Short mmCIF file of N, CA and C in Angstrom, two decimals:
data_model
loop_
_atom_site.label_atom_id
_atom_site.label_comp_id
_atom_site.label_asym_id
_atom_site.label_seq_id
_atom_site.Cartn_x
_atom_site.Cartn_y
_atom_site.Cartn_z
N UNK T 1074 48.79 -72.22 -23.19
CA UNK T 1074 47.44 -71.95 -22.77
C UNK T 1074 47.43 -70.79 -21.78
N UNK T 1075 45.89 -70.04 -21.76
CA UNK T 1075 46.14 -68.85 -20.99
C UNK T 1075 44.56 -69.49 -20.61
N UNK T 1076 44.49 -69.83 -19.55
CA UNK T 1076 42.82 -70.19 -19.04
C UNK T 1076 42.40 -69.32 -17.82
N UNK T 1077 41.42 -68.90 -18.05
CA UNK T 1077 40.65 -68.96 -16.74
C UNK T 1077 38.96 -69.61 -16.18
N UNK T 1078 39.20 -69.59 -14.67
CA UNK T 1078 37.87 -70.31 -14.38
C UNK T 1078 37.27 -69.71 -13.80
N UNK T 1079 35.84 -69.86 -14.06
CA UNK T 1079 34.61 -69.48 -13.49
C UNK T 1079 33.67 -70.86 -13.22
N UNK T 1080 33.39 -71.17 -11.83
CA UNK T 1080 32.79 -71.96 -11.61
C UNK T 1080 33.45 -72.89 -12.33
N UNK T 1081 32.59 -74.06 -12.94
CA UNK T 1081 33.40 -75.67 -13.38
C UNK T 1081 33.09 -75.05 -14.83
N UNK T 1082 33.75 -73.77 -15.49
CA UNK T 1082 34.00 -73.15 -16.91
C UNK T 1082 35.39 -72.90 -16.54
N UNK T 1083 36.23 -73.47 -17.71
CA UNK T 1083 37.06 -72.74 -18.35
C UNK T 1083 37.10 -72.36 -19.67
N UNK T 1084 37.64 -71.06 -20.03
CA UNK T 1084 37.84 -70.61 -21.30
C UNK T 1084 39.20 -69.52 -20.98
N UNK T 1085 39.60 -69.68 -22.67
CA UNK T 1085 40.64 -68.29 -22.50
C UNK T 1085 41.30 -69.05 -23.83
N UNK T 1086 42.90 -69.03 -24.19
CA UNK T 1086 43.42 -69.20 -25.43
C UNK T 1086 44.28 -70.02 -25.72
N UNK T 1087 44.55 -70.49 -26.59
CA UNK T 1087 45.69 -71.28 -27.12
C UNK T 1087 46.91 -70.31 -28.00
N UNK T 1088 47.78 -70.75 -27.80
CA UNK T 1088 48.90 -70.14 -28.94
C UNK T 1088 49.93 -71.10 -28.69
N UNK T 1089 50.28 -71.72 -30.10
CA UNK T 1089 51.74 -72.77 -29.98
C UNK T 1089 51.31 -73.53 -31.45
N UNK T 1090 52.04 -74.52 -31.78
CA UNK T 1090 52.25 -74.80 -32.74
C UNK T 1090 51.24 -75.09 -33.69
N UNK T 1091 49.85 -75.03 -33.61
CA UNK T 1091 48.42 -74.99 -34.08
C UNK T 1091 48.41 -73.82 -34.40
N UNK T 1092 48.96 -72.92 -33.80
CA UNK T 1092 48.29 -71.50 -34.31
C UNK T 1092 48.02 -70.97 -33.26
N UNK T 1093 46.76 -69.82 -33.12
CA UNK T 1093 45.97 -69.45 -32.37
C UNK T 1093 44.61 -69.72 -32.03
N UNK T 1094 44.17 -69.50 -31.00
CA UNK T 1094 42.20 -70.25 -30.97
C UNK T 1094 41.95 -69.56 -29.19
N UNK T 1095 40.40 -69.59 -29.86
CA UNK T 1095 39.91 -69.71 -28.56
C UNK T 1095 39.80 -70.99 -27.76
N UNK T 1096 39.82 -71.22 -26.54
CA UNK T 1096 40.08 -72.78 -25.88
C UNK T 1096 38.27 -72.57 -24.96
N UNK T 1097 37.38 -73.68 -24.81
CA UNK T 1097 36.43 -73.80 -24.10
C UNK T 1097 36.96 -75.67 -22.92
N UNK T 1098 36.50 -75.09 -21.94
CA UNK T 1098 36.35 -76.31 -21.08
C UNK T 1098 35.73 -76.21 -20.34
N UNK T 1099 35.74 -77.26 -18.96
CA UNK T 1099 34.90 -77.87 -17.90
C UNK T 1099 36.27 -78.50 -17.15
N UNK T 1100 35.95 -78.32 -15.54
CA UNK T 1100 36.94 -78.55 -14.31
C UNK T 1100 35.60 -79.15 -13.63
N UNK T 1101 36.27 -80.19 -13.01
CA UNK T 1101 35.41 -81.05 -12.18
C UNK T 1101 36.35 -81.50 -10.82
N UNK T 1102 36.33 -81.06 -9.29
CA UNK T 1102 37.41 -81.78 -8.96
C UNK T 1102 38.65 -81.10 -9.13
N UNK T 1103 39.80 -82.37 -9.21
CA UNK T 1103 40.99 -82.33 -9.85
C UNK T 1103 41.40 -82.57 -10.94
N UNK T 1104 39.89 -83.01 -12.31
CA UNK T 1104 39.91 -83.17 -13.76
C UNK T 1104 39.45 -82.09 -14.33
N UNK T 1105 39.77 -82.08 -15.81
CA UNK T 1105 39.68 -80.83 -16.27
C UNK T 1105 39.91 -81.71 -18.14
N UNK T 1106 39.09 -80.81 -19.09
CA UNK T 1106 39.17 -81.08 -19.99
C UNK T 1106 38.94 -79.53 -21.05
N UNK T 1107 39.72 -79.67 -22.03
CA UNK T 1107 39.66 -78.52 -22.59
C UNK T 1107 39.58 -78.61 -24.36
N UNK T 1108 39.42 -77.75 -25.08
CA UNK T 1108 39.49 -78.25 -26.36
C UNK T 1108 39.52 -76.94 -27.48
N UNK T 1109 39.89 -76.32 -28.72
CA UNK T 1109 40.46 -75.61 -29.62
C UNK T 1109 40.11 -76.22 -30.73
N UNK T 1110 39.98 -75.27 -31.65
CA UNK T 1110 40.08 -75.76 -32.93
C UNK T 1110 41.05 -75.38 -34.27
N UNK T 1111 41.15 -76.59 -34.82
CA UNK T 1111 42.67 -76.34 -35.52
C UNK T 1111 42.58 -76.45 -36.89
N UNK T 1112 42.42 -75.99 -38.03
CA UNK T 1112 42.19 -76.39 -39.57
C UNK T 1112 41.07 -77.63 -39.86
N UNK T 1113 39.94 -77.02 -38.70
CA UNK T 1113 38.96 -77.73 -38.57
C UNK T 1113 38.88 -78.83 -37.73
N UNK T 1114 39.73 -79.04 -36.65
CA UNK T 1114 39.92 -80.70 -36.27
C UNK T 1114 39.82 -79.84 -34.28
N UNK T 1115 38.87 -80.43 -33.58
CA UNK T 1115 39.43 -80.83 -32.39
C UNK T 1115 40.19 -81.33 -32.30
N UNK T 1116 40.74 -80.31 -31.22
CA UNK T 1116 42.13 -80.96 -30.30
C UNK T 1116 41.93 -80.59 -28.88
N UNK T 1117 41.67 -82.14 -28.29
CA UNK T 1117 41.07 -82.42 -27.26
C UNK T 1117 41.85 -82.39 -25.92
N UNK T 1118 42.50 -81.63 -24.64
CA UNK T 1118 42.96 -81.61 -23.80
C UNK T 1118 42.21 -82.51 -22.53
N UNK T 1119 42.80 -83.76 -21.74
CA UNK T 1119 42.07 -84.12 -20.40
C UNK T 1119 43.23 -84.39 -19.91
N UNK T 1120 42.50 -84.25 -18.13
CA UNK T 1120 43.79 -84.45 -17.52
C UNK T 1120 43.64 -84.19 -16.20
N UNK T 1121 44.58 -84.33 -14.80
CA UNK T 1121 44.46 -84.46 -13.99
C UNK T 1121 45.50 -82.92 -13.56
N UNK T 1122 44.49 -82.63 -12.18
CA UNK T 1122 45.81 -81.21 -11.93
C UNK T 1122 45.97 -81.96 -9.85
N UNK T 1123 47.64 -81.98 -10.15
CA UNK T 1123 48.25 -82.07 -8.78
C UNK T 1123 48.78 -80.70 -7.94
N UNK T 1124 48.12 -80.16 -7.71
CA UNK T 1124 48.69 -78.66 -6.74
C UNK T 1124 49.17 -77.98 -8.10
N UNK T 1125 50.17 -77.27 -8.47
CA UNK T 1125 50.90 -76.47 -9.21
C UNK T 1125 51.08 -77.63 -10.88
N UNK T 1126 50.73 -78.39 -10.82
CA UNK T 1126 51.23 -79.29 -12.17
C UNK T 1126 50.10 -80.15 -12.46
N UNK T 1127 49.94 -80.39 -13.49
CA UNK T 1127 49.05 -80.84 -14.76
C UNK T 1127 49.48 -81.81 -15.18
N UNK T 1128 48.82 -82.87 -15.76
CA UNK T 1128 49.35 -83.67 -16.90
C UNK T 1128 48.33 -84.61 -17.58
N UNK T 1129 48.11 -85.14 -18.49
CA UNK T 1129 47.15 -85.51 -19.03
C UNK T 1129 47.41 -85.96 -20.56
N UNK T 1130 46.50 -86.46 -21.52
CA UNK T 1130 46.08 -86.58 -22.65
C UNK T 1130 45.38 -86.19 -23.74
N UNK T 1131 46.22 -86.05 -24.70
CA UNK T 1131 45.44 -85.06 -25.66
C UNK T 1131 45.48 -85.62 -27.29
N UNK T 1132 44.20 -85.29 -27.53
CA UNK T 1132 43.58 -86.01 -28.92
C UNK T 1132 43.50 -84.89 -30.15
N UNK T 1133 44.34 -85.47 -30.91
CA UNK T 1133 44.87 -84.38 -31.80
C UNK T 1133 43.52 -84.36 -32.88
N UNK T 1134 42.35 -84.22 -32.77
CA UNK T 1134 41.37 -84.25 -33.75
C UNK T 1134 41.61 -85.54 -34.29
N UNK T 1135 41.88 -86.62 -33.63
CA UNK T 1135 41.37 -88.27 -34.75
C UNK T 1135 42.65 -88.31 -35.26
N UNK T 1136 43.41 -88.03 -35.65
CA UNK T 1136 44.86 -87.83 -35.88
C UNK T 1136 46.06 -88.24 -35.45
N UNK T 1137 46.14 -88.32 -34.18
CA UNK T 1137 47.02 -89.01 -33.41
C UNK T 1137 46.28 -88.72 -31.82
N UNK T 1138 47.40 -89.27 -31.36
CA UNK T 1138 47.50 -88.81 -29.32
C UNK T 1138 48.49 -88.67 -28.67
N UNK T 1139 48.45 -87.95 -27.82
CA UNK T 1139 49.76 -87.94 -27.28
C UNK T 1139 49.45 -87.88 -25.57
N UNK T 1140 50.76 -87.44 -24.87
CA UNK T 1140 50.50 -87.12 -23.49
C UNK T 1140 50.83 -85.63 -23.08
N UNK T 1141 50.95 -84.80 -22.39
CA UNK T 1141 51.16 -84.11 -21.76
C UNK T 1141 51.55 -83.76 -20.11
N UNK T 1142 52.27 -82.23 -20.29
CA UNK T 1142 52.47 -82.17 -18.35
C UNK T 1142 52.76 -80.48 -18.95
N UNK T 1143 52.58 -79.87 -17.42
CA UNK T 1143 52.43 -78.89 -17.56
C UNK T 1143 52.95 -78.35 -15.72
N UNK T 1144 53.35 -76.73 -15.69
CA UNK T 1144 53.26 -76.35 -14.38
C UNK T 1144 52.95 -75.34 -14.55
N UNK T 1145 52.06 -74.28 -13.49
CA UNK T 1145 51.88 -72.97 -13.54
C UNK T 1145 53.44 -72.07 -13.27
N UNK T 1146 52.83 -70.94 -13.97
CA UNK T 1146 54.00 -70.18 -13.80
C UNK T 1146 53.91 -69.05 -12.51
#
C-alpha cells in the first residue's frame, strides 16, 4: 500500500498479489479502514494503528479472511 491522508480520507494504491488498484478509505482516531478492488470482489482492509505499526483484518471479498500487520517504512 502507498496511502495518503487528508483529513479522516485516505486514498492512494495497492500493488501485491491482487494486482494493481486504486485503494479508498476513512481514519477515525487510531482505526482506519480501507478497501480495492480485485476481479470484481472487495477486499476489505480494518484495523488498528499503534505509533509506527498497523495490524488488523482483512476480508477478501466474501472469500475468505485473514489477519494482518504492517510497519511504516
Amino acid at each position: 500500500f502507498n496511502l495518503k491522508q487528508e483529513g479522516n480520507a485516505l486514498s492512494g494504491t495497492y500493488a501485491g498479489a491482487f494486482g494493481e488498484a486504486p485503494v479508498t478509505g476513512t481514519v477515525s482516531g487510531n482505526t482506519f479502514a480501507v478497501k480495492f478492488q480485485s476481479m470484481g470482489a472487495d477486499i476489505v482492509y480494518t484495523g488498528t494503528r499503534d505509533g509506527n505499526k498497523i495490524a488488523g483484518d482483512v476480508d477478501f471479498g466474501g472469500q475468505g479472511k485473514g489477519t494482518f500487520k504492517g510497519q511504516k517504512r
